[in-house]
Every structure is written in structure tokens, then in C-alpha cells.
Coordinates of C-alpha atoms in Angstrom, one line a residue:
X1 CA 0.0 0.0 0.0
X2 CA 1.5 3.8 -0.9
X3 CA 0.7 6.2 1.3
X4 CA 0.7 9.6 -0.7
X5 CA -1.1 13.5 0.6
X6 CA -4.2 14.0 -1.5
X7 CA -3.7 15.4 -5.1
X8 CA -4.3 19.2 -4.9
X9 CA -6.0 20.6 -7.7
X10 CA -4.1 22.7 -10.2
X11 CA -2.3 26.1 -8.3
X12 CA -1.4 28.0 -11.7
X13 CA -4.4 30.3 -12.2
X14 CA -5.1 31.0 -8.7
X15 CA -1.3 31.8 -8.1
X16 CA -1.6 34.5 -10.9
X17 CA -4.6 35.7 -9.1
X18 CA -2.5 36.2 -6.0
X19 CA 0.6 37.8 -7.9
X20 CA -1.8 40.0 -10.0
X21 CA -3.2 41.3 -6.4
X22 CA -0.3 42.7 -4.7
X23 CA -0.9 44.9 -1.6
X24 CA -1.2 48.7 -1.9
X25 CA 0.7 50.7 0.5
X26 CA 0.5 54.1 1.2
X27 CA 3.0 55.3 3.5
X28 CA 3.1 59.0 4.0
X29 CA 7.2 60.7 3.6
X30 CA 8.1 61.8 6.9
X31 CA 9.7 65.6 6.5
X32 CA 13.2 65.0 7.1
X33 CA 14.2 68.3 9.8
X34 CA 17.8 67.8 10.0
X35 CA 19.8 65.6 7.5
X36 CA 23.2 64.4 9.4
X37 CA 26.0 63.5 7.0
X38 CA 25.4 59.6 7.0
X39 CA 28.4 59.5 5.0
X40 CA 30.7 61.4 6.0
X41 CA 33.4 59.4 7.8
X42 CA 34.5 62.6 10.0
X43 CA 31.4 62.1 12.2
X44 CA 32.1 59.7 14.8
X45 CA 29.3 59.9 16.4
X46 CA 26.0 61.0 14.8
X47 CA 23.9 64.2 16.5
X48 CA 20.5 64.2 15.8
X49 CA 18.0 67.7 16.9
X50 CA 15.4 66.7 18.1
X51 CA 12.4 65.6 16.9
X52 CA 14.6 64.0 13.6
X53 CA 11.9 63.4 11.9
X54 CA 8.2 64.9 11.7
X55 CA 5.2 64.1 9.9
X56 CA 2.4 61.6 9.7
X57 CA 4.6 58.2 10.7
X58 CA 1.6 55.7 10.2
X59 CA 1.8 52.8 7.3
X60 CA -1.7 52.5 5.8
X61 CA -2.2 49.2 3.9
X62 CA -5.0 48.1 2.0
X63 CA -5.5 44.3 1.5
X64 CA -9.0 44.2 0.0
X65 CA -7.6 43.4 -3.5
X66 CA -5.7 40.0 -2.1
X67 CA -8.6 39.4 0.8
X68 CA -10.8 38.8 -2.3
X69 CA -8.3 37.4 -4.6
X70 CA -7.6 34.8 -2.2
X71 CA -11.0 34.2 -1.4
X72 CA -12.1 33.8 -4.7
X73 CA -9.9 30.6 -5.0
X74 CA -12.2 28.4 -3.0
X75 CA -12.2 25.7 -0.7
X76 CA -11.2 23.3 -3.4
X77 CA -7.6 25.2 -3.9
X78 CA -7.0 24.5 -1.0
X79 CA -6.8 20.9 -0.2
X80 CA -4.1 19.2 1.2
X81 CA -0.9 19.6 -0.9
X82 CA 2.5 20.4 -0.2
X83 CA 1.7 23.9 -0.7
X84 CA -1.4 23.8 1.7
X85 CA -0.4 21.7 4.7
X86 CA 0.1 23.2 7.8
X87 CA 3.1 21.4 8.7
X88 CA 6.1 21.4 6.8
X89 CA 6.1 17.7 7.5
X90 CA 3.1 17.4 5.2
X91 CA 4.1 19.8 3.0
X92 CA 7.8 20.7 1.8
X93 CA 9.1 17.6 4.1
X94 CA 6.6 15.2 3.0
X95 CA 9.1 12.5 0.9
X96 CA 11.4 12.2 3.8
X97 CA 9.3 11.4 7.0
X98 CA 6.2 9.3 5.1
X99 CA 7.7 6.3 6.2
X100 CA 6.3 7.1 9.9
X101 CA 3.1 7.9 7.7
X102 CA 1.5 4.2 8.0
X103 CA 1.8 4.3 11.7
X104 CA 1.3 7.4 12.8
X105 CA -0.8 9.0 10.7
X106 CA -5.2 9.0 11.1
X107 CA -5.1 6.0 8.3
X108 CA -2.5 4.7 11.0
X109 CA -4.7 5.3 14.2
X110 CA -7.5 3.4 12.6
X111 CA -6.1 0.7 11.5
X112 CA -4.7 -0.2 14.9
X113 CA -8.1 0.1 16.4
X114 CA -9.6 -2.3 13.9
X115 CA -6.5 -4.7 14.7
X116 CA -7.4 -4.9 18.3
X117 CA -11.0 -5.2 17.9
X118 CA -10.8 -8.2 15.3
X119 CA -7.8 -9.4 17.8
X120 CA -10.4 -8.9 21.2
X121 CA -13.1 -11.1 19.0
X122 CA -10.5 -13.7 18.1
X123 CA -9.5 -14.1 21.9
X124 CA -13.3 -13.8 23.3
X125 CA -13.8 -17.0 20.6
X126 CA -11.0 -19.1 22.4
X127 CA -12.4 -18.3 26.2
X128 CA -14.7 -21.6 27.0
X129 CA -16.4 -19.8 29.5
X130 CA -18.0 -17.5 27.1
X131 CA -19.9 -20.2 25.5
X132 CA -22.3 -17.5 23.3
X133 CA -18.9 -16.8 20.9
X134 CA -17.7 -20.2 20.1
X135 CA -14.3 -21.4 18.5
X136 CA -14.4 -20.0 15.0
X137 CA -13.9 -21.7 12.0
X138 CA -10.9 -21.5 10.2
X139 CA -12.5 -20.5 7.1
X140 CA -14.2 -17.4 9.4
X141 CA -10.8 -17.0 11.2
X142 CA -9.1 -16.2 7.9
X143 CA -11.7 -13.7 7.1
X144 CA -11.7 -11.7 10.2
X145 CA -7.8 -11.6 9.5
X146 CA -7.9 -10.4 6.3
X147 CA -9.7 -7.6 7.5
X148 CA -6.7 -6.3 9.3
X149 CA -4.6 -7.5 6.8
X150 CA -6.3 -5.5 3.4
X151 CA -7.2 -2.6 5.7
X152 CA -7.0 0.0 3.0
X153 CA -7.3 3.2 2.6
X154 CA -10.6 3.2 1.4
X155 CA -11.8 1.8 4.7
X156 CA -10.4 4.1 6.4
X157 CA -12.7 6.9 4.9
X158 CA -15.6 4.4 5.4
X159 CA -14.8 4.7 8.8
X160 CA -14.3 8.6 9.3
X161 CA -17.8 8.8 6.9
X162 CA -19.5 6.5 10.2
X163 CA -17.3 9.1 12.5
X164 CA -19.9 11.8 10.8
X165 CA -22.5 10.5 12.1
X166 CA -21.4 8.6 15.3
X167 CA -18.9 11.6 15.9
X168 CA -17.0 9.2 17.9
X169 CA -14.2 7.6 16.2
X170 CA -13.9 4.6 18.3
X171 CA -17.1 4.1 17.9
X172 CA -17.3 4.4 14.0
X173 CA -14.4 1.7 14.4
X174 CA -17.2 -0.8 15.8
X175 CA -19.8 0.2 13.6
X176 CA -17.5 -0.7 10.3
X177 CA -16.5 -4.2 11.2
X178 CA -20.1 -4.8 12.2
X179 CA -21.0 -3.4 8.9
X180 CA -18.3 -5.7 7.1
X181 CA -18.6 -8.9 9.1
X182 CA -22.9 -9.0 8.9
X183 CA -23.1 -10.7 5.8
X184 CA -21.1 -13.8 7.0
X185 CA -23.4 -16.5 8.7
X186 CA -20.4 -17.6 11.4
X187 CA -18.9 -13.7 12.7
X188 CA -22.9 -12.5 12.0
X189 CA -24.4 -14.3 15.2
X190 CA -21.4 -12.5 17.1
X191 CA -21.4 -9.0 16.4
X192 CA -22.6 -7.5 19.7
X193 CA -19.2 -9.4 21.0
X194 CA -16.9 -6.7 18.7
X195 CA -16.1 -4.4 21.6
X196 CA -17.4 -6.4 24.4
X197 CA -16.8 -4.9 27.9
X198 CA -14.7 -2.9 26.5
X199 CA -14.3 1.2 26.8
X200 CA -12.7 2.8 24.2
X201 CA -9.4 3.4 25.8
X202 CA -8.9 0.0 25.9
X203 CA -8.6 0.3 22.4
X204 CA -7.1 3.0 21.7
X205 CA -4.1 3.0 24.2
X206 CA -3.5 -0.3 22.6
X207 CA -3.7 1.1 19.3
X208 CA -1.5 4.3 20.4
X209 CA 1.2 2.0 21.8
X210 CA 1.3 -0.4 18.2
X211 CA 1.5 2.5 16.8
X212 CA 4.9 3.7 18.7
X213 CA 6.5 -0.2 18.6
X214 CA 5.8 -0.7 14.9
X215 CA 7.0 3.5 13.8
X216 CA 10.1 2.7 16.3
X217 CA 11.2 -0.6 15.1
X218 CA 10.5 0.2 11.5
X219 CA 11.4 3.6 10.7
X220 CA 13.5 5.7 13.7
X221 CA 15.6 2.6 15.1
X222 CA 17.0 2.0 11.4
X223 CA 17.4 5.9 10.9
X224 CA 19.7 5.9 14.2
X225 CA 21.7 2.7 13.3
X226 CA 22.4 4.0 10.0
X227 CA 23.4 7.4 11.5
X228 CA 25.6 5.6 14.7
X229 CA 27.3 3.0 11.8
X230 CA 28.3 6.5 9.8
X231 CA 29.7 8.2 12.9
X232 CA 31.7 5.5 13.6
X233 CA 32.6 4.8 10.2
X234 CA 33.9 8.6 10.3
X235 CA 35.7 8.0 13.5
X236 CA 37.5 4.5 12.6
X237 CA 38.7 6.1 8.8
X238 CA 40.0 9.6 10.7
X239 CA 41.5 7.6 13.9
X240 CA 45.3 8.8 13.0
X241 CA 45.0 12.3 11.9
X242 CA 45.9 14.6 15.0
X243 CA 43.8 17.6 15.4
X244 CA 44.4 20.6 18.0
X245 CA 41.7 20.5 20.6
X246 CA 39.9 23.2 22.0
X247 CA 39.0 23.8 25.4
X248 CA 36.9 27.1 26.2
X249 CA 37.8 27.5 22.3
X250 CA 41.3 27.9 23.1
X251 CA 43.8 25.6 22.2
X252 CA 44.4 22.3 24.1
X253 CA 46.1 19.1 24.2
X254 CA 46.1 17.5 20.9
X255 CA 43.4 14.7 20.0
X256 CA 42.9 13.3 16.6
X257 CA 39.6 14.0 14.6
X258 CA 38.6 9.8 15.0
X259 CA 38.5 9.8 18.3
X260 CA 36.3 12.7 18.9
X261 CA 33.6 11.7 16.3
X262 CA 34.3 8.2 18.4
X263 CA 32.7 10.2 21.4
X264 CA 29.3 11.1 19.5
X265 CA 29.6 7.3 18.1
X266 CA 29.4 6.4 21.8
X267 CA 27.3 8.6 22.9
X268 CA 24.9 7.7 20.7
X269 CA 25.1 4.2 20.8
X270 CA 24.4 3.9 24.6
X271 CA 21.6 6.0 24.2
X272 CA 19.8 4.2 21.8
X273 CA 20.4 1.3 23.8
X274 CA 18.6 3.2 26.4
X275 CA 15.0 3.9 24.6
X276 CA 15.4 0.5 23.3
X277 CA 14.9 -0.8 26.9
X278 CA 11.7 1.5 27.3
X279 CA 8.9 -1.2 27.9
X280 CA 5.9 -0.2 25.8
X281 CA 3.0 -1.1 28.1
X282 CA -1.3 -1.9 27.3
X283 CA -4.0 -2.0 29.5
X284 CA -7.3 -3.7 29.0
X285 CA -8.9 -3.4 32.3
X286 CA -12.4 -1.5 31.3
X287 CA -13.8 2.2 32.2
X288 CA -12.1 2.7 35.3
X289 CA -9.4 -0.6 35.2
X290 CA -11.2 -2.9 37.5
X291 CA -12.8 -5.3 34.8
X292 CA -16.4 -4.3 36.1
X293 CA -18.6 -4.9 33.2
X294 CA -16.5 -8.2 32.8
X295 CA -17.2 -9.4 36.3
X296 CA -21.2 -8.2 35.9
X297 CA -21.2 -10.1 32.6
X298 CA -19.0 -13.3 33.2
X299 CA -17.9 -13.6 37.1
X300 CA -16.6 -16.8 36.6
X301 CA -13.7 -15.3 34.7
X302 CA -10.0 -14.7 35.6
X303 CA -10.8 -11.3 33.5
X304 CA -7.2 -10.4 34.8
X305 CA -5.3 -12.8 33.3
X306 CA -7.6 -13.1 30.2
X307 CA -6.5 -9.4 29.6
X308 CA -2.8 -10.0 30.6
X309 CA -2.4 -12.4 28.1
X310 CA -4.3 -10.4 25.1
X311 CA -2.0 -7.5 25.6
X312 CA 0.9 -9.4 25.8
X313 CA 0.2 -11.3 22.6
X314 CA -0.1 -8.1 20.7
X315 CA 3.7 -7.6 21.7
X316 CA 3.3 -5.4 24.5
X317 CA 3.8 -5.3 28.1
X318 CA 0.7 -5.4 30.2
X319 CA 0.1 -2.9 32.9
X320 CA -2.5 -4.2 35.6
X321 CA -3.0 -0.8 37.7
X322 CA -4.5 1.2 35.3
X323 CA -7.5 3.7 35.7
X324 CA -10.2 4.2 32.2
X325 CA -6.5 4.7 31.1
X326 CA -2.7 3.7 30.5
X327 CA -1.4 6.4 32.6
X328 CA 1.6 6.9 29.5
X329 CA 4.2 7.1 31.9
X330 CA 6.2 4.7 29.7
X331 CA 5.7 7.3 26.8
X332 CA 7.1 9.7 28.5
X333 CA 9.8 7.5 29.9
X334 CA 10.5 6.8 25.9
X335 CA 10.2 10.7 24.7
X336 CA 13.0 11.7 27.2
X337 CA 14.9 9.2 26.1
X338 CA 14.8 10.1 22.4
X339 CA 15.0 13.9 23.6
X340 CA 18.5 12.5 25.1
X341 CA 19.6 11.1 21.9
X342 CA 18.8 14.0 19.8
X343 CA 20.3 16.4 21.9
X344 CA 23.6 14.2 22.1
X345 CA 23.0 14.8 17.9
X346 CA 22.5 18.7 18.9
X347 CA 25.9 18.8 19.9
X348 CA 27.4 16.7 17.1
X349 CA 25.9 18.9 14.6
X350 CA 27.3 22.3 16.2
X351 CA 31.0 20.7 16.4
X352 CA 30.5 19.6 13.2
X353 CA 29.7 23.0 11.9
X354 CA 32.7 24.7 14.2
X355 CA 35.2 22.1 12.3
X356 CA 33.6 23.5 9.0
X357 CA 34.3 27.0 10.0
X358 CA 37.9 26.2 10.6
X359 CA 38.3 24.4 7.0
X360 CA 38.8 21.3 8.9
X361 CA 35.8 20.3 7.0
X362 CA 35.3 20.6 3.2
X363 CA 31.8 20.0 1.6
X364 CA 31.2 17.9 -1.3
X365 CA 28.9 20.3 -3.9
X366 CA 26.3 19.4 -5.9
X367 CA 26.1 20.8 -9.5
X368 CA 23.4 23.4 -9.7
X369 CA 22.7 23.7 -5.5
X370 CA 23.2 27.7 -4.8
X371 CA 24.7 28.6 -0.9
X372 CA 23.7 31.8 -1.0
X373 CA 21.5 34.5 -3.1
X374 CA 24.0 37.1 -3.5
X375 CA 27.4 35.3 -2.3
X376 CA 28.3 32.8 -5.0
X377 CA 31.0 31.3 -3.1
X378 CA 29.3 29.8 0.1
X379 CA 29.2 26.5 0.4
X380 CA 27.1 26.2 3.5
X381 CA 26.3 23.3 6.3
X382 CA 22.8 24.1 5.7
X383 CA 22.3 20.0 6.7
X384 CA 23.8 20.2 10.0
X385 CA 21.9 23.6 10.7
X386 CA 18.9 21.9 9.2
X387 CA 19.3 18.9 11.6
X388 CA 20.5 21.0 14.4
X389 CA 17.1 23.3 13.9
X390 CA 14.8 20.3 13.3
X391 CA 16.5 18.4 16.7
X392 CA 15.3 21.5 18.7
X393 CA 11.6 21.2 17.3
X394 CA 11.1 17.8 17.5
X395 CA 13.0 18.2 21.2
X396 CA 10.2 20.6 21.8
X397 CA 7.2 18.9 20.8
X398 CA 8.2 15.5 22.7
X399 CA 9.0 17.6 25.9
X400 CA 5.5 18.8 26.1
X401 CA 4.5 14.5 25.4
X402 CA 6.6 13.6 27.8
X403 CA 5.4 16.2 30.6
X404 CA 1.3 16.0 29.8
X405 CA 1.0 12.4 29.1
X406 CA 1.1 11.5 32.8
X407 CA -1.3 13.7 33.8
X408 CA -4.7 12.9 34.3
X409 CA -7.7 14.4 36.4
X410 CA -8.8 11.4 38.8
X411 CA -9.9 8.7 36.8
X412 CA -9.6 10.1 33.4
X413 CA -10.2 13.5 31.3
X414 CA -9.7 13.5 27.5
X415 CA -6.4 16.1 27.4
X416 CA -4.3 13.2 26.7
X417 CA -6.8 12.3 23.7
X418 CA -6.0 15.4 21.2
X419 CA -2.2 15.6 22.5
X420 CA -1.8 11.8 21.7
X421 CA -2.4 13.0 17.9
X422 CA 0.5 14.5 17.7
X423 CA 3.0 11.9 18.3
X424 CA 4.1 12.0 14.6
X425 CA 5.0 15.5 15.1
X426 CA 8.4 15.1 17.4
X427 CA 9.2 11.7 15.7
X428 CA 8.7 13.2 12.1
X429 CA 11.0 15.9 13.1
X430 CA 13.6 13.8 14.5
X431 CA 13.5 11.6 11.8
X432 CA 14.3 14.9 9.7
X433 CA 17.2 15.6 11.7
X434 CA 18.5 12.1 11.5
X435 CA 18.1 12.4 7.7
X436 CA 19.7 15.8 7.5
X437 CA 22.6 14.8 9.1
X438 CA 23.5 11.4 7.6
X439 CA 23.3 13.9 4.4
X440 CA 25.7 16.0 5.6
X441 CA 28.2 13.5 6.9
X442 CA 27.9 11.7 3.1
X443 CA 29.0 15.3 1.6
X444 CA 32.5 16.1 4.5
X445 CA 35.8 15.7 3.4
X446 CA 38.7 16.2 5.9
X447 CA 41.5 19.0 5.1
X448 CA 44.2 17.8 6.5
X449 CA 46.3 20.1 6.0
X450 CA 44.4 22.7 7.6
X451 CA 44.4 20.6 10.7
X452 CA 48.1 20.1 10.6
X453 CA 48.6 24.1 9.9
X454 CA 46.7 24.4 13.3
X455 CA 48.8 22.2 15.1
X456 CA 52.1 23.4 13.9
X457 CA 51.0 26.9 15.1
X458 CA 50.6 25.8 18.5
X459 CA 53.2 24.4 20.2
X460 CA 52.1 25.6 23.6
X461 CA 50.3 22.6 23.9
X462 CA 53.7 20.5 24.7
X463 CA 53.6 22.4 28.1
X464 CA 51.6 20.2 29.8
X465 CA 53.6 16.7 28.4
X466 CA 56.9 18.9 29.5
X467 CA 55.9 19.8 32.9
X468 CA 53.8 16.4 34.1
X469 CA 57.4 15.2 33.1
X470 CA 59.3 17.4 35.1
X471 CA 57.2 16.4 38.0
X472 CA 57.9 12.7 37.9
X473 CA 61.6 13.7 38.1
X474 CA 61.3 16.4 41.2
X475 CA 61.9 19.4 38.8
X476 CA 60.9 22.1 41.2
X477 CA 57.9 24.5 40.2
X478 CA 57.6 22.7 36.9
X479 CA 53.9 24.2 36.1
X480 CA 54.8 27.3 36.9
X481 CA 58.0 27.8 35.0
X482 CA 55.9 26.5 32.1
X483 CA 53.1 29.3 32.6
X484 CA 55.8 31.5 32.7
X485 CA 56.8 30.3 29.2
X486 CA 53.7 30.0 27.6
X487 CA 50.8 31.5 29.0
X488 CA 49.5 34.0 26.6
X489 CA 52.6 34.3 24.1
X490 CA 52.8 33.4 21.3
X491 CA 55.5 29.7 21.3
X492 CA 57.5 28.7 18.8
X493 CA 59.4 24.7 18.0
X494 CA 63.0 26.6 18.5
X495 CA 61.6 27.9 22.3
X496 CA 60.1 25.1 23.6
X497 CA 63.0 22.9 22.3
X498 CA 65.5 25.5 23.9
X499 CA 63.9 25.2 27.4
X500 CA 63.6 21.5 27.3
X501 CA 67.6 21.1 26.5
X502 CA 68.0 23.5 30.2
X503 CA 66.1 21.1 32.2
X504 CA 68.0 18.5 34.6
X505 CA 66.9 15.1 33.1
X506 CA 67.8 12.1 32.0
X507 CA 69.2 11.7 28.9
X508 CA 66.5 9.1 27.1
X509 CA 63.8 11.5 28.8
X510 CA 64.8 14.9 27.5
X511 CA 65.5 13.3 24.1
X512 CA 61.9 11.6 24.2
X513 CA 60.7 15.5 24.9
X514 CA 62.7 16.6 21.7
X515 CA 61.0 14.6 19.1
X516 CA 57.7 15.4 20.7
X517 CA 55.2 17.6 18.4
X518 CA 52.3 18.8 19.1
X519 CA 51.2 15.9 15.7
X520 CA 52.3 13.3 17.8
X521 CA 51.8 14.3 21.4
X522 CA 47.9 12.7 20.9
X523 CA 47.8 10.1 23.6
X524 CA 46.1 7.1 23.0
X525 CA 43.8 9.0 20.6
X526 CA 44.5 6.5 18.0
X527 CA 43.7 3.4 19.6
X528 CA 39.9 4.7 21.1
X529 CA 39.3 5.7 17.2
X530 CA 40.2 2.7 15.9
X531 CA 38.4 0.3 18.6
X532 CA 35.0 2.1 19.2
X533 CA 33.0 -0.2 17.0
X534 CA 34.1 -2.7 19.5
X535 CA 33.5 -0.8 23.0
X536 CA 30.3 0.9 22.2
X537 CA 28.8 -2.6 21.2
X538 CA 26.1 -0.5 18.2
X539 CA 23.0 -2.6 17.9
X540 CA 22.0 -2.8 14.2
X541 CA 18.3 -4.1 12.6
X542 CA 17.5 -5.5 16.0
X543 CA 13.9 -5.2 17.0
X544 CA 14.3 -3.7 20.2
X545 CA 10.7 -2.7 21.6

């Protein structure tokens, strides 16, 4: 099945209409009392009389022409298009988050809810204490399948046409498998069973929380493995070339650029190992979690367990202490989580941009793509900003998840219901950001020799090797003479060598400190580049929730 945004109808016309109706300002001169010489570089200071300016200040616009112009256009211009949605993930976004479309999406919602209503009739069918829905027939099994299975899209606007007239959408859900199901003889003699004892947040938190497992483990845990695998990938190819740290954005001891991308690789890593230990929990305990109208119905019964093990073969976790609700603490357990990740991605894309600024970086172009409108040189990291920018919205949006969700007056009140809808919002953003940012690792090349310029510029940096030597061998004040050296001067190869060859030690020692540089003085930078795939133990195309 493709999941596409409705055609729009044709834009051309009713664009011209807009361009043809531009905005008429009037804006009335001000009278100019006192002219200063803008120009004239003498003044270093401007002194304005006052009042500078007088006269009638105000901005009078008319907008009737456009009002009308755009109200001309209709209701049926404006479908939903990529120039009509609301979202940018609808609209200019759309071909990179749809993948999250099929699961998070209204056609997504629904389909989950018919899942676990066929799946609730199934289970009722296989309880021998609810004799009046016997064991169905294979034949009647296959069909009550295959309505979760060829769920199309069409069905779904079957259902949201019952949803006008029920105006509730579980409800409607109900209504269309009764609808579908009433003209087989077996599932016909059942239907009042399809949503027996059940409230509709028995449904739907069931449905919410497929609907995060299956967009996870099919769309954002991918994303992030491919994005960990390229970090590392960039930190096990740059693992020997030294780069000049900075501390405070001065310059520090040495590193080499492997190992620090070997940090985010990390980083990363063990955070995504993190979410994917979030338990993603169901309920199915009736209006107020106490199995009441199950009890009423059937009191001999173990409703508890019956409902334990329906959740749980759905995949999910059950939760027994429940009120009409879930109470989503997991969500917002699993919304930090990722709000941990993509700020650990926050920070990868601003160093990456710093290391672009200092030429460390170099960007692949693309033939055609334009930087800039008026400088034709730039070559911008408009994909790190883009992720970087994207990170923060989607960061945003699951904050406010993470801090409602658990919230709910007494038993239940519906808050949780219209904030629930927008779970695709901070997962379609970070997905975004994840894309943005694998596209802007796939176009970096390293300069080294900008990074070795750097480092041959600062030999300062040998003073701390120099004087944590000088200590081991009882070299009195050794940090001091060393500050004394170097601290805000500008150091040179010939004056750090001269003041090693003054020092009192041994022989092998001081010549040790003479081939030092500040390109080899990287610790064991090298060997954590090399050996993070190893260490950080990245979890690839495992289903983790």
C-alpha cells in the first residue's frame, strides 16, 4: 500500500490571481528636519536635533484586493498539498518522514483500532467460559484476518464517513467491522461481542502504543543505526589524523579528529540502547481498570489474566494498575529518552559545523545547489543547521508529550486524547534531523592540512607533556616555569626545544621530549578511534521494543 497527501487541484491560475493582487501601500514621507551626513566618515558619532523626523509616521495598507483574490480561490484550492499543509512535515518535508506515515498517521490510528477489535473477537472465541462466541472456524478466522490485513485506505474513509455521524471515532471503528462482518453467517451471530466490555481506551491505548513499537522498530531505530554505523565509520577512517583541541575555544592538548567523532559514536550508541529498553505497556482493564462490566457479565472469569495475556500477545507489556487509562508514563519515559539522543545529535551537529568554519571540513557540492543569493562562493552546512534546527523542534514537541501524558484528572479526562495526535510531530522531526545529518556526513571531506597548519601553530600545547614530566623527576615548580613560558605568548618549535635542553633530566627523557610535536603528542587518541566499533557494542536491525 502507498501512502501519498491528497492530489491538490491545479495552483497555476489561482497563483496568478495572488501575484496579479499585490498589496497597496500608502505610507506618507516623513519631513526630514535635520539631514546628518550619514556618509561622512568625519562624524564619529551622529547628533540628531530633536524631533529628527516629523510628519504623519503611520503605514496605511489596503489588502482588500488580495482578501478577495484569495477568497475567490475556493475551498477546493486548497486541499491538502505540499503547498497547503500546515506542517512542513506534510508539505515541503513530506518524501522524507512518510515512512512514519503508515503508523502514525489517522489512516494509521484506525487501522490499529480495527487490529485490536478483530484481535479482542478472536481471543473472546477461544475463552470456554464465554460459550455464546464459540471457537471459529478457520474459514471465518481467515476472514476476520484479512480484515486487518487488506485494511486499505478506502476503509479508512468508510470509517471517518460513520465518525460523521457517530462523531466518535472509536465508535465508527465498531460500527464498520459490524457493517463488514454482517453478511457472514459464522462472525454474523457475534457482532454485539466486537467491543465487548470494552471502553474505548482500551482500544485506543493499545492502538497508540502499536502505533509507537511498529513506527520505532520500523522507521526511527533504522534511521539511528544508520546514523551511529556513519559516525563510527567517520571516526574509525579519521582515527590517525591529530587535530588541536579546543577547550573554552582555546587551544588544548592535541586529540585526533577519530576519536572525537568516536565520542558522538558512543554517545549515541548507549543511548539508543537506552530507549530501546523503554517497555511499551497496554491495558485492557475496562472504564475505570477494574474489569467491572467483565465481572457483571462473566464472574466466573480470571478477566485479569484473560487481559494480561491479550496484551501481551499483541507484543506489548501489560500494565494491571491502570484507571479508564494507560497512565503513559512509559511514553514519557521513551520521549526523554529520544529527547536524550537527539540532543547528544544537537551537539554533534554544532562541532561539526565549528570544524567546517575552521576548514577542517570541506563539503562535497552538488552541481546546480546555490549557498547563497547574492554570495556565490558559500558553500554552507545548511544540513547540520537543518538537523540541528529540526533536533530543537522535534525536542520541543516531545518535551511537552513527555510532561502531559502522565497527567490525568482522577480517573480520566480527555487532554491526553488530542495531545496523543501528535506523536508524529516530534518523531517526524527527528527523523528529519537524523536524515539531514546522515546527508551532511555523506558530503565532509577532511582537510588535513588545515588541521596540521593548526597544530604546527601551537606548540604551547607540549607544556603540559613537559611539565607532568618534570614532575615525575622532582623538577621544582615545573607548572609554573611552564606558565611562565607560555601562558598568553605566542610559542615557537625553536623555544620550547631551547627550554627542554635547560632542564636537569635524563638523557633518554629529555630526548623523548625533543621529538615530541604537538602531531604526535595525541595520547592514545589512535587506539579509542580505531576500537570504538568494539567498546560501544552498536545494535544494528535489532527489534528492540
Amino acid at each position: 500500500m502507498e501512502f501519498t497527501t491528497a492530489a491538490a487541484a491545479s495552483a497555476s491560475s489561482s497563483s496568478s490571481r495572488v501575484l496579479n493582487s499585490i498589496t497597496q501601500f500608502s505610507c506618507f514621507t516623513a519631513t526630514l528636519l535635520q539631514k546628518p551626513s550619514f556618509c561622512n566618515p568625519s562624524n564619529a558619532s551622529l547628533r540628531f536635533s530633536a524631533p529628527f523626523f516629523s510628519g504623519d509616521f503611520s503605514c496605511k495598507s489596503t489588502l482588500k484586493d488580495t482578501v478577495t483574490s484569495i477568497s475567490k480561490m475556493g475551498a477546493r484550492d486548497f486541499e491538502l498539498s505540499n503547498l497547503t499543509a500546515l506542517s512542513p512535515l506534510d508539505g515541503r518535508y513530506w518524501g522524507k518522514v512518510k515512512d512514519l506515515s503508515p503508523h502514525l498517521s489517522e489512516y494509521g490510528l484506525i487501522y490499529y483500532r480495527v487490529l485490536v477489535e478483530v484481535k479482542w473477537l478472536l481471543k473472546l472465541s477461544q475463552i470456554p467460559e464465554v460459550p455464546e462466541v464459540p471457537s471459529f472456524s478457520e474459514e471465518a478466522q481467515i476472514y476476520l484476518q484479512e480484515l486487518i490485513d487488506g485494511f486499505s485506505m478506502d476503509d479508512a474513509l468508510e470509517v471517518k464517513n460513520i465518525e460523521k455521524v457517530t462523531n466518535h471515532d472509536v465508535k465508527a471503528v465498531e460500527y464498520f467491522l459490524k457493517k463488514k462482518c454482517q453478511s457472514h453467517p459464522e462472525i454474523a451471530k457475534v457482532l454485539e461481542f466486537f467491543h465487548f466490555a470494552c471502553t474505548s481506551e482500551d482500544i485506543n491505548n493499545l492502538a497508540h502504543a502499536l502505533m509507537l513499537q511498529e513506527s520505532m522498530n520500523k522507521v526511527i531505530f533504522p534511521i539511528m543505526d544508520e546514523l551511529i554505523t556513519a559516525i563510527c565509520n567517520m571516526a574509525e577512517d579519521n582515527a590517525s589524523i591529530p587535530m588541536l583541541s579546543r577547550t573554552h575555544g582555546q587551544p588544548a592538548s592535541p586529540t585526533t579528529l577519530g576519536k572525537e567523532m568516536a565520542v558522538f559514536a558512543a554517545r549515541l550508541s548507549e543511548q539508543r540502547q537506552e530507549i530501546s529498553q523503554v517497555k511499551i505497556k497496554g491495558k485492557f482493564a475496562g472504564a475505570v481498570g477494574n474489569y467491572n462490566a467483565h465481572l457483571i457479565a462473566y464472574p466466573g472469569v480470571n478477566w485479569p489474566l484473560i487481559a494480561k495475556e491479550f496484551v501481551e500477545s499483541l507484543g506489548l507489556c501489560f500494565n494491571p494498575y491502570v484507571t479508564q487509562i494507560e497512565p503513559h508514563d512509559y511514553m514519557a519515559r521513551l520521549f526523554h529518552a529520544i529527547m536524550i539522543f537527539n540532543t547528544i545529535l544537537i551537539d554533534f551537529d554544532r562541532d561539526i559545523w565549528g570544524y567546517i568554519s575552521l576548514a577542517y571540513f570541506k563539503q562535497i557540492t552538488k552541481a546546480g545547489e546555490i549557498g547563497s543569493s547574492t554570495m556565490p562562493h558559500k558553500v554552507n552546512p545548511i544540513d547540520f543547521e537543518n538537523s540541528e534546527g529540526n533536533l530543537g523542534k522535534a525536542n520541543g514537541g516531545l518535551s511537552h508529550l513527555s510532561e502531559k501524558l502522565p497527567i490525568s484528572r482522577w480517573q480520566r479526562d480527555l487532554t491526553d486524547s488530542t495531545v496523543l495526535r501528535n506523536m508524529g510531530e516530534g518523531l517526524g522531526h527527528s527523523l528529519l534531523a537524523y536524515k539531514s545529518a546522515l546527508q551532511g556526513i555523506g558530503k565532509l571531506q577532511v582537510n588535513e592540512s588545515r588541521l596540521s597548519e593548526d597544530l604546527s601553530q601551537s606548540w604551547e600545547v607540549l607544556a603540559e607533556p613537559i611539565q607532568t614530566v618534570m614532575r615525575r623527576y622532582g623538577v621544582p615548580e615545573p607548572y609554573e616555569k611552564l606558565k611562565e613560558l607560555t601562558r598568553g605568548r605566542a610559542v615557537a618549535k625553536e623555544s620550547i626545544r631551547e627550554f627542554i635542553q635547560g632542564l636537569a633530566l635524563p638523557k633518554e627523557t629529555k630526548s623523548y621530549l625533543l621529538e615530541l610535536t604537538p602531531h604526535t603528542y595525541v595520547g592514545a587518541a589512535i587506539e579509542l578511534g580505531k576500537s570504538v566499533n568494539v567498546t560501544m557494542n552498536l545494535v544494528n536491525g535489532v527489534r528492540a521494543l
